[in-house]
C-alpha cells in the first residue's frame, strides 16, 4: 500500500497562502500576481500551462519552454515562463510537494510571480523574497498551507471555502 503520492501521478494545482502571523490579509502572492499584474492573454496561457503540467505530470511535461526547472540557488524550484505585450517577461515560481499531509495527489504549488522588462534579469533579492515567502516563520510551504484551486463552470477559478 502506497503511503504518499508519487512524482508519476497527476498533480493538483494549489496556491501558496501566507500565514496570518506574516500577513493579516493571508494573501496568495501567486494568485495576486496572476489576477492583478498579468495581462489577460498571459494569465490565460499561464493557467493553461499549469493545468497541462499538473496533468502530464511535471517531470514528463514537454512544453516548449513554458515550464522550466530552475538552477543554482533556486534548484528545486520551477517556473512558468510567458512573454507578454511589448516583450515583457512574466514568471510564476512553483514548487512540487509530495509530502503534504491529507492529499492523495502530489501538489504543484504556485508560490509567487514576477515580471521584468525584455532582456533583463531578476535580482538575487527578488529570488530571496520568493524563497522567504515559502519559509516564512510559523507558516509557509513548510507548514503545508495552501489555498486549493477550484473551478467554477466555464473554467473561472475561485478560492476554496474555509
PDB file of N, CA and C in Angstrom, residues 54-142:
ATOM      1  N   UNK A  54       0.379  19.885 -14.576  1.00  0.00           N
ATOM      2  CA  UNK A  54      -0.165  19.067 -13.493  1.00  0.00           C
ATOM      3  C   UNK A  54      -0.688  17.732 -14.020  1.00  0.00           C
ATOM      4  N   UNK A  55      -1.291  17.732 -15.191  1.00  0.00           N
ATOM      5  CA  UNK A  55      -1.853  16.506 -15.767  1.00  0.00           C
ATOM      6  C   UNK A  55      -0.780  15.602 -16.347  1.00  0.00           C
ATOM      7  N   UNK A  56       0.345  16.147 -16.773  1.00  0.00           N
ATOM      8  CA  UNK A  56       1.360  15.406 -17.537  1.00  0.00           C
ATOM      9  C   UNK A  56       1.983  14.202 -16.841  1.00  0.00           C
ATOM     10  N   UNK A  57       2.475  14.178 -15.720  1.00  0.00           N
ATOM     11  CA  UNK A  57       2.818  15.115 -14.654  1.00  0.00           C
ATOM     12  C   UNK A  57       4.071  15.948 -14.964  1.00  0.00           C
ATOM     13  N   UNK A  58       4.480  16.825 -14.015  1.00  0.00           N
ATOM     14  CA  UNK A  58       5.559  17.787 -14.279  1.00  0.00           C
ATOM     15  C   UNK A  58       6.848  17.216 -14.851  1.00  0.00           C
ATOM     16  N   UNK A  59       7.298  16.084 -14.350  1.00  0.00           N
ATOM     17  CA  UNK A  59       8.582  15.565 -14.836  1.00  0.00           C
ATOM     18  C   UNK A  59       8.503  15.075 -16.275  1.00  0.00           C
ATOM     19  N   UNK A  60       7.299  14.874 -16.799  1.00  0.00           N
ATOM     20  CA  UNK A  60       7.133  14.419 -18.180  1.00  0.00           C
ATOM     21  C   UNK A  60       6.685  15.523 -19.122  1.00  0.00           C
ATOM     22  N   UNK A  61       6.418  16.697 -18.606  1.00  0.00           N
ATOM     23  CA  UNK A  61       5.879  17.771 -19.434  1.00  0.00           C
ATOM     24  C   UNK A  61       6.941  18.301 -20.389  1.00  0.00           C
ATOM     25  N   UNK A  62       6.587  18.346 -21.654  1.00  0.00           N
ATOM     26  CA  UNK A  62       7.459  18.939 -22.679  1.00  0.00           C
ATOM     27  C   UNK A  62       6.663  20.077 -23.298  1.00  0.00           C
ATOM     28  N   UNK A  63       6.917  21.283 -22.834  1.00  0.00           N
ATOM     29  CA  UNK A  63       6.046  22.388 -23.215  1.00  0.00           C
ATOM     30  C   UNK A  63       6.710  23.562 -23.872  1.00  0.00           C
ATOM     31  N   UNK A  64       7.746  23.337 -24.620  1.00  0.00           N
ATOM     32  CA  UNK A  64       8.312  24.416 -25.417  1.00  0.00           C
ATOM     33  C   UNK A  64       8.808  25.619 -24.641  1.00  0.00           C
ATOM     34  N   UNK A  65       9.404  25.392 -23.474  1.00  0.00           N
ATOM     35  CA  UNK A  65       9.984  26.500 -22.719  1.00  0.00           C
ATOM     36  C   UNK A  65       9.035  27.189 -21.754  1.00  0.00           C
ATOM     37  N   UNK A  66       7.785  26.732 -21.685  1.00  0.00           N
ATOM     38  CA  UNK A  66       6.846  27.346 -20.743  1.00  0.00           C
ATOM     39  C   UNK A  66       7.073  26.877 -19.314  1.00  0.00           C
ATOM     40  N   UNK A  67       7.596  25.664 -19.122  1.00  0.00           N
ATOM     41  CA  UNK A  67       7.824  25.079 -17.800  1.00  0.00           C
ATOM     42  C   UNK A  67       9.292  24.723 -17.705  1.00  0.00           C
ATOM     43  N   UNK A  68      10.011  25.357 -16.795  1.00  0.00           N
ATOM     44  CA  UNK A  68      11.458  25.153 -16.703  1.00  0.00           C
ATOM     45  C   UNK A  68      11.874  24.888 -15.266  1.00  0.00           C
ATOM     46  N   UNK A  69      12.766  23.916 -15.092  1.00  0.00           N
ATOM     47  CA  UNK A  69      13.400  23.696 -13.793  1.00  0.00           C
ATOM     48  C   UNK A  69      14.445  24.786 -13.608  1.00  0.00           C
ATOM     49  N   UNK A  70      14.502  25.341 -12.415  1.00  0.00           N
ATOM     50  CA  UNK A  70      15.468  26.402 -12.143  1.00  0.00           C
ATOM     51  C   UNK A  70      16.781  25.789 -11.659  1.00  0.00           C
ATOM     52  N   UNK A  71      17.826  26.572 -11.733  1.00  0.00           N
ATOM     53  CA  UNK A  71      19.178  26.103 -11.390  1.00  0.00           C
ATOM     54  C   UNK A  71      19.793  26.992 -10.309  1.00  0.00           C
ATOM     55  N   UNK A  72      20.981  26.610  -9.884  1.00  0.00           N
ATOM     56  CA  UNK A  72      21.728  27.419  -8.922  1.00  0.00           C
ATOM     57  C   UNK A  72      21.024  27.505  -7.589  1.00  0.00           C
ATOM     58  N   UNK A  73      20.947  28.715  -7.038  1.00  0.00           N
ATOM     59  CA  UNK A  73      20.324  28.922  -5.732  1.00  0.00           C
ATOM     60  C   UNK A  73      18.845  28.567  -5.719  1.00  0.00           C
ATOM     61  N   UNK A  74      18.219  28.525  -6.885  1.00  0.00           N
ATOM     62  CA  UNK A  74      16.792  28.211  -6.970  1.00  0.00           C
ATOM     63  C   UNK A  74      16.547  26.760  -7.409  1.00  0.00           C
ATOM     64  N   UNK A  75      17.555  25.910  -7.327  1.00  0.00           N
ATOM     65  CA  UNK A  75      17.379  24.492  -7.662  1.00  0.00           C
ATOM     66  C   UNK A  75      16.254  23.922  -6.799  1.00  0.00           C
ATOM     67  N   UNK A  76      15.397  23.120  -7.400  1.00  0.00           N
ATOM     68  CA  UNK A  76      14.235  22.580  -6.705  1.00  0.00           C
ATOM     69  C   UNK A  76      12.973  23.373  -6.993  1.00  0.00           C
ATOM     70  N   UNK A  77      13.130  24.555  -7.536  1.00  0.00           N
ATOM     71  CA  UNK A  77      12.012  25.402  -7.938  1.00  0.00           C
ATOM     72  C   UNK A  77      11.786  25.229  -9.441  1.00  0.00           C
ATOM     73  N   UNK A  78      10.580  25.577  -9.862  1.00  0.00           N
ATOM     74  CA  UNK A  78      10.214  25.554 -11.274  1.00  0.00           C
ATOM     75  C   UNK A  78       9.564  26.880 -11.601  1.00  0.00           C
ATOM     76  N   UNK A  79       9.622  27.252 -12.888  1.00  0.00           N
ATOM     77  CA  UNK A  79       8.946  28.487 -13.281  1.00  0.00           C
ATOM     78  C   UNK A  79       8.142  28.270 -14.542  1.00  0.00           C
ATOM     79  N   UNK A  80       6.993  28.932 -14.572  1.00  0.00           N
ATOM     80  CA  UNK A  80       6.188  29.044 -15.785  1.00  0.00           C
ATOM     81  C   UNK A  80       6.630  30.355 -16.416  1.00  0.00           C
ATOM     82  N   UNK A  81       7.026  30.283 -17.697  1.00  0.00           N
ATOM     83  CA  UNK A  81       7.595  31.444 -18.387  1.00  0.00           C
ATOM     84  C   UNK A  81       6.717  31.824 -19.572  1.00  0.00           C
ATOM     85  N   UNK A  82       6.198  33.050 -19.547  1.00  0.00           N
ATOM     86  CA  UNK A  82       5.360  33.531 -20.642  1.00  0.00           C
ATOM     87  C   UNK A  82       5.774  34.958 -20.969  1.00  0.00           C
ATOM     88  N   UNK A  83       5.901  35.246 -22.240  1.00  0.00           N
ATOM     89  CA  UNK A  83       6.191  36.613 -22.677  1.00  0.00           C
ATOM     90  C   UNK A  83       4.878  37.307 -23.024  1.00  0.00           C
ATOM     91  N   UNK A  84       4.796  38.567 -22.638  1.00  0.00           N
ATOM     92  CA  UNK A  84       3.573  39.328 -22.845  1.00  0.00           C
ATOM     93  C   UNK A  84       3.771  40.474 -23.810  1.00  0.00           C
ATOM     94  N   UNK A  85       2.834  41.422 -23.760  1.00  0.00           N
ATOM     95  CA  UNK A  85       2.915  42.594 -24.639  1.00  0.00           C
ATOM     96  C   UNK A  85       4.229  43.347 -24.441  1.00  0.00           C
ATOM     97  N   UNK A  86       4.697  43.938 -25.509  1.00  0.00           N
ATOM     98  CA  UNK A  86       5.940  44.711 -25.502  1.00  0.00           C
ATOM     99  C   UNK A  86       7.111  43.863 -25.021  1.00  0.00           C
ATOM    100  N   UNK A  87       7.023  42.554 -25.273  1.00  0.00           N
ATOM    101  CA  UNK A  87       8.077  41.595 -24.954  1.00  0.00           C
ATOM    102  C   UNK A  87       8.432  41.555 -23.467  1.00  0.00           C
ATOM    103  N   UNK A  88       7.487  41.910 -22.632  1.00  0.00           N
ATOM    104  CA  UNK A  88       7.703  41.841 -21.182  1.00  0.00           C
ATOM    105  C   UNK A  88       7.646  40.377 -20.761  1.00  0.00           C
ATOM    106  N   UNK A  89       8.508  39.975 -19.823  1.00  0.00           N
ATOM    107  CA  UNK A  89       8.586  38.597 -19.353  1.00  0.00           C
ATOM    108  C   UNK A  89       7.807  38.446 -18.049  1.00  0.00           C
ATOM    109  N   UNK A  90       6.983  37.398 -17.982  1.00  0.00           N
ATOM    110  CA  UNK A  90       6.198  37.090 -16.791  1.00  0.00           C
ATOM    111  C   UNK A  90       6.614  35.707 -16.312  1.00  0.00           C
ATOM    112  N   UNK A  91       6.817  35.577 -14.980  1.00  0.00           N
ATOM    113  CA  UNK A  91       7.293  34.325 -14.410  1.00  0.00           C
ATOM    114  C   UNK A  91       6.461  33.954 -13.180  1.00  0.00           C
ATOM    115  N   UNK A  92       6.043  32.694 -13.116  1.00  0.00           N
ATOM    116  CA  UNK A  92       5.391  32.140 -11.927  1.00  0.00           C
ATOM    117  C   UNK A  92       6.351  31.136 -11.309  1.00  0.00           C
ATOM    118  N   UNK A  93       6.590  31.234 -10.026  1.00  0.00           N
ATOM    119  CA  UNK A  93       7.531  30.362  -9.334  1.00  0.00           C
ATOM    120  C   UNK A  93       6.770  29.301  -8.549  1.00  0.00           C
ATOM    121  N   UNK A  94       7.137  28.053  -8.782  1.00  0.00           N
ATOM    122  CA  UNK A  94       6.376  26.919  -8.264  1.00  0.00           C
ATOM    123  C   UNK A  94       7.288  25.899  -7.586  1.00  0.00           C
ATOM    124  N   UNK A  95       6.695  25.139  -6.672  1.00  0.00           N
ATOM    125  CA  UNK A  95       7.356  24.016  -6.017  1.00  0.00           C
ATOM    126  C   UNK A  95       6.482  22.776  -6.189  1.00  0.00           C
ATOM    127  N   UNK A  96       7.100  21.624  -6.162  1.00  0.00           N
ATOM    128  CA  UNK A  96       6.377  20.363  -6.189  1.00  0.00           C
ATOM    129  C   UNK A  96       6.433  19.763  -4.789  1.00  0.00           C
ATOM    130  N   UNK A  97       5.303  19.295  -4.297  1.00  0.00           N
ATOM    131  CA  UNK A  97       5.230  18.791  -2.929  1.00  0.00           C
ATOM    132  C   UNK A  97       4.633  17.387  -2.939  1.00  0.00           C
ATOM    133  N   UNK A  98       5.429  16.417  -2.490  1.00  0.00           N
ATOM    134  CA  UNK A  98       4.997  15.026  -2.433  1.00  0.00           C
ATOM    135  C   UNK A  98       4.708  14.581  -1.007  1.00  0.00           C
ATOM    136  N   UNK A  99       4.798  15.489  -0.049  1.00  0.00           N
ATOM    137  CA  UNK A  99       4.668  15.117   1.364  1.00  0.00           C
ATOM    138  C   UNK A  99       3.563  15.864   2.099  1.00  0.00           C
ATOM    139  N   UNK A 100       2.778  16.661   1.415  1.00  0.00           N
ATOM    140  CA  UNK A 100       1.712  17.416   2.088  1.00  0.00           C
ATOM    141  C   UNK A 100       0.710  16.441   2.695  1.00  0.00           C
ATOM    142  N   UNK A 101       0.404  16.651   3.938  1.00  0.00           N
ATOM    143  CA  UNK A 101      -0.494  15.748   4.649  1.00  0.00           C
ATOM    144  C   UNK A 101      -1.927  15.913   4.166  1.00  0.00           C
ATOM    145  N   UNK A 102      -2.626  14.789   4.095  1.00  0.00           N
ATOM    146  CA  UNK A 102      -4.039  14.830   3.759  1.00  0.00           C
ATOM    147  C   UNK A 102      -4.343  14.988   2.283  1.00  0.00           C
ATOM    148  N   UNK A 103      -3.359  14.799   1.428  1.00  0.00           N
ATOM    149  CA  UNK A 103      -3.580  14.931  -0.012  1.00  0.00           C
ATOM    150  C   UNK A 103      -3.245  13.617  -0.700  1.00  0.00           C
ATOM    151  N   UNK A 104      -4.160  13.149  -1.531  1.00  0.00           N
ATOM    152  CA  UNK A 104      -3.910  11.925  -2.283  1.00  0.00           C
ATOM    153  C   UNK A 104      -3.010  12.186  -3.480  1.00  0.00           C
ATOM    154  N   UNK A 105      -3.103  13.385  -4.047  1.00  0.00           N
ATOM    155  CA  UNK A 105      -2.287  13.736  -5.202  1.00  0.00           C
ATOM    156  C   UNK A 105      -1.097  14.571  -4.751  1.00  0.00           C
ATOM    157  N   UNK A 106       0.008  14.483  -5.490  1.00  0.00           N
ATOM    158  CA  UNK A 106       1.102  15.422  -5.214  1.00  0.00           C
ATOM    159  C   UNK A 106       0.643  16.831  -5.603  1.00  0.00           C
ATOM    160  N   UNK A 107       1.284  17.823  -5.031  1.00  0.00           N
ATOM    161  CA  UNK A 107       0.865  19.208  -5.260  1.00  0.00           C
ATOM    162  C   UNK A 107       1.857  19.967  -6.128  1.00  0.00           C
ATOM    163  N   UNK A 108       1.341  20.735  -7.053  1.00  0.00           N
ATOM    164  CA  UNK A 108       2.104  21.727  -7.802  1.00  0.00           C
ATOM    165  C   UNK A 108       1.702  23.057  -7.158  1.00  0.00           C
ATOM    166  N   UNK A 109       2.615  23.621  -6.383  1.00  0.00           N
ATOM    167  CA  UNK A 109       2.319  24.792  -5.560  1.00  0.00           C
ATOM    168  C   UNK A 109       2.794  26.067  -6.258  1.00  0.00           C
ATOM    169  N   UNK A 110       1.862  26.956  -6.565  1.00  0.00           N
ATOM    170  CA  UNK A 110       2.196  28.254  -7.141  1.00  0.00           C
ATOM    171  C   UNK A 110       2.486  29.186  -5.972  1.00  0.00           C
ATOM    172  N   UNK A 111       3.738  29.636  -5.867  1.00  0.00           N
ATOM    173  CA  UNK A 111       4.145  30.453  -4.721  1.00  0.00           C
ATOM    174  C   UNK A 111       4.006  31.938  -5.019  1.00  0.00           C
ATOM    175  N   UNK A 112       4.584  32.409  -6.116  1.00  0.00           N
ATOM    176  CA  UNK A 112       4.597  33.843  -6.401  1.00  0.00           C
ATOM    177  C   UNK A 112       4.916  34.069  -7.873  1.00  0.00           C
ATOM    178  N   UNK A 113       4.801  35.312  -8.289  1.00  0.00           N
ATOM    179  CA  UNK A 113       5.148  35.668  -9.657  1.00  0.00           C
ATOM    180  C   UNK A 113       5.873  36.996  -9.704  1.00  0.00           C
ATOM    181  N   UNK A 114       6.651  37.173 -10.756  1.00  0.00           N
ATOM    182  CA  UNK A 114       7.355  38.435 -11.004  1.00  0.00           C
ATOM    183  C   UNK A 114       7.352  38.702 -12.500  1.00  0.00           C
ATOM    184  N   UNK A 115       7.463  39.967 -12.842  1.00  0.00           N
ATOM    185  CA  UNK A 115       7.614  40.317 -14.250  1.00  0.00           C
ATOM    186  C   UNK A 115       8.826  41.210 -14.396  1.00  0.00           C
ATOM    187  N   UNK A 116       9.330  41.276 -15.627  1.00  0.00           N
ATOM    188  CA  UNK A 116      10.532  42.061 -15.874  1.00  0.00           C
ATOM    189  C   UNK A 116      10.544  42.514 -17.330  1.00  0.00           C
ATOM    190  N   UNK A 117      11.234  43.604 -17.598  1.00  0.00           N
ATOM    191  CA  UNK A 117      11.357  44.072 -18.981  1.00  0.00           C
ATOM    192  C   UNK A 117      12.181  43.103 -19.826  1.00  0.00           C
ATOM    193  N   UNK A 118      12.038  43.219 -21.117  1.00  0.00           N
ATOM    194  CA  UNK A 118      12.765  42.411 -22.087  1.00  0.00           C
ATOM    195  C   UNK A 118      14.275  42.533 -21.869  1.00  0.00           C
ATOM    196  N   UNK A 119      14.963  41.396 -21.945  1.00  0.00           N
ATOM    197  CA  UNK A 119      16.422  41.313 -21.821  1.00  0.00           C
ATOM    198  C   UNK A 119      16.981  41.871 -20.515  1.00  0.00           C
ATOM    199  N   UNK A 120      16.263  41.635 -19.440  1.00  0.00           N
ATOM    200  CA  UNK A 120      16.781  41.984 -18.107  1.00  0.00           C
ATOM    201  C   UNK A 120      16.747  40.723 -17.258  1.00  0.00           C
ATOM    202  N   UNK A 121      17.405  40.774 -16.127  1.00  0.00           N
ATOM    203  CA  UNK A 121      17.402  39.638 -15.209  1.00  0.00           C
ATOM    204  C   UNK A 121      16.799  40.071 -13.883  1.00  0.00           C
ATOM    205  N   UNK A 122      16.214  39.111 -13.191  1.00  0.00           N
ATOM    206  CA  UNK A 122      15.716  39.380 -11.852  1.00  0.00           C
ATOM    207  C   UNK A 122      16.908  39.410 -10.900  1.00  0.00           C
ATOM    208  N   UNK A 123      16.799  40.182  -9.849  1.00  0.00           N
ATOM    209  CA  UNK A 123      17.904  40.298  -8.898  1.00  0.00           C
ATOM    210  C   UNK A 123      17.891  39.151  -7.897  1.00  0.00           C
ATOM    211  N   UNK A 124      19.015  38.975  -7.237  1.00  0.00           N
ATOM    212  CA  UNK A 124      19.096  37.998  -6.159  1.00  0.00           C
ATOM    213  C   UNK A 124      18.078  38.297  -5.073  1.00  0.00           C
ATOM    214  N   UNK A 125      17.832  39.567  -4.818  1.00  0.00           N
ATOM    215  CA  UNK A 125      16.849  39.960  -3.804  1.00  0.00           C
ATOM    216  C   UNK A 125      15.439  39.517  -4.205  1.00  0.00           C
ATOM    217  N   UNK A 126      15.133  39.557  -5.500  1.00  0.00           N
ATOM    218  CA  UNK A 126      13.824  39.084  -5.972  1.00  0.00           C
ATOM    219  C   UNK A 126      13.642  37.612  -5.643  1.00  0.00           C
ATOM    220  N   UNK A 127      14.658  36.816  -5.963  1.00  0.00           N
ATOM    221  CA  UNK A 127      14.585  35.382  -5.696  1.00  0.00           C
ATOM    222  C   UNK A 127      14.547  35.101  -4.191  1.00  0.00           C
ATOM    223  N   UNK A 128      15.298  35.866  -3.408  1.00  0.00           N
ATOM    224  CA  UNK A 128      15.301  35.675  -1.956  1.00  0.00           C
ATOM    225  C   UNK A 128      13.926  35.971  -1.360  1.00  0.00           C
ATOM    226  N   UNK A 129      13.234  36.969  -1.903  1.00  0.00           N
ATOM    227  CA  UNK A 129      11.895  37.311  -1.409  1.00  0.00           C
ATOM    228  C   UNK A 129      10.929  36.138  -1.648  1.00  0.00           C
ATOM    229  N   UNK A 130      11.025  35.519  -2.818  1.00  0.00           N
ATOM    230  CA  UNK A 130      10.158  34.383  -3.132  1.00  0.00           C
ATOM    231  C   UNK A 130      10.458  33.222  -2.188  1.00  0.00           C
ATOM    232  N   UNK A 131      11.720  32.917  -1.998  1.00  0.00           N
ATOM    233  CA  UNK A 131      12.083  31.836  -1.079  1.00  0.00           C
ATOM    234  C   UNK A 131      11.658  32.151   0.351  1.00  0.00           C
ATOM    235  N   UNK A 132      11.748  33.413   0.752  1.00  0.00           N
ATOM    236  CA  UNK A 132      11.354  33.804   2.109  1.00  0.00           C
ATOM    237  C   UNK A 132       9.866  33.561   2.337  1.00  0.00           C
ATOM    238  N   UNK A 133       9.035  33.815   1.336  1.00  0.00           N
ATOM    239  CA  UNK A 133       7.602  33.537   1.485  1.00  0.00           C
ATOM    240  C   UNK A 133       7.387  32.058   1.754  1.00  0.00           C
ATOM    241  N   UNK A 134       8.138  31.216   1.087  1.00  0.00           N
ATOM    242  CA  UNK A 134       7.969  29.775   1.242  1.00  0.00           C
ATOM    243  C   UNK A 134       8.468  29.280   2.589  1.00  0.00           C
ATOM    244  N   UNK A 135       9.313  30.057   3.255  1.00  0.00           N
ATOM    245  CA  UNK A 135       9.866  29.645   4.546  1.00  0.00           C
ATOM    246  C   UNK A 135       9.455  30.572   5.675  1.00  0.00           C
ATOM    247  N   UNK A 136       8.434  31.393   5.478  1.00  0.00           N
ATOM    248  CA  UNK A 136       8.080  32.381   6.487  1.00  0.00           C
ATOM    249  C   UNK A 136       7.809  31.720   7.838  1.00  0.00           C
ATOM    250  N   UNK A 137       8.156  32.416   8.885  1.00  0.00           N
ATOM    251  CA  UNK A 137       8.087  31.887  10.244  1.00  0.00           C
ATOM    252  C   UNK A 137       6.684  31.414  10.584  1.00  0.00           C
ATOM    253  N   UNK A 138       6.595  30.202  11.086  1.00  0.00           N
ATOM    254  CA  UNK A 138       5.325  29.672  11.571  1.00  0.00           C
ATOM    255  C   UNK A 138       4.364  29.277  10.483  1.00  0.00           C
ATOM    256  N   UNK A 139       4.754  29.365   9.222  1.00  0.00           N
ATOM    257  CA  UNK A 139       3.796  29.056   8.161  1.00  0.00           C
ATOM    258  C   UNK A 139       4.526  28.593   6.930  1.00  0.00           C
ATOM    259  N   UNK A 140       4.093  29.123   5.824  1.00  0.00           N
ATOM    260  CA  UNK A 140       4.749  28.852   4.561  1.00  0.00           C
ATOM    261  C   UNK A 140       4.596  27.429   4.074  1.00  0.00           C
ATOM    262  N   UNK A 141       5.363  27.118   3.047  1.00  0.00           N
ATOM    263  CA  UNK A 141       5.318  25.810   2.429  1.00  0.00           C
ATOM    264  C   UNK A 141       5.629  24.743   3.461  1.00  0.00           C
ATOM    265  N   UNK A 142       6.553  25.021   4.364  1.00  0.00           N
ATOM    266  CA  UNK A 142       6.972  24.013   5.327  1.00  0.00           C
ATOM    267  C   UNK A 142       5.835  23.584   6.247  1.00  0.00           C
TER     268      UNK A 142
END
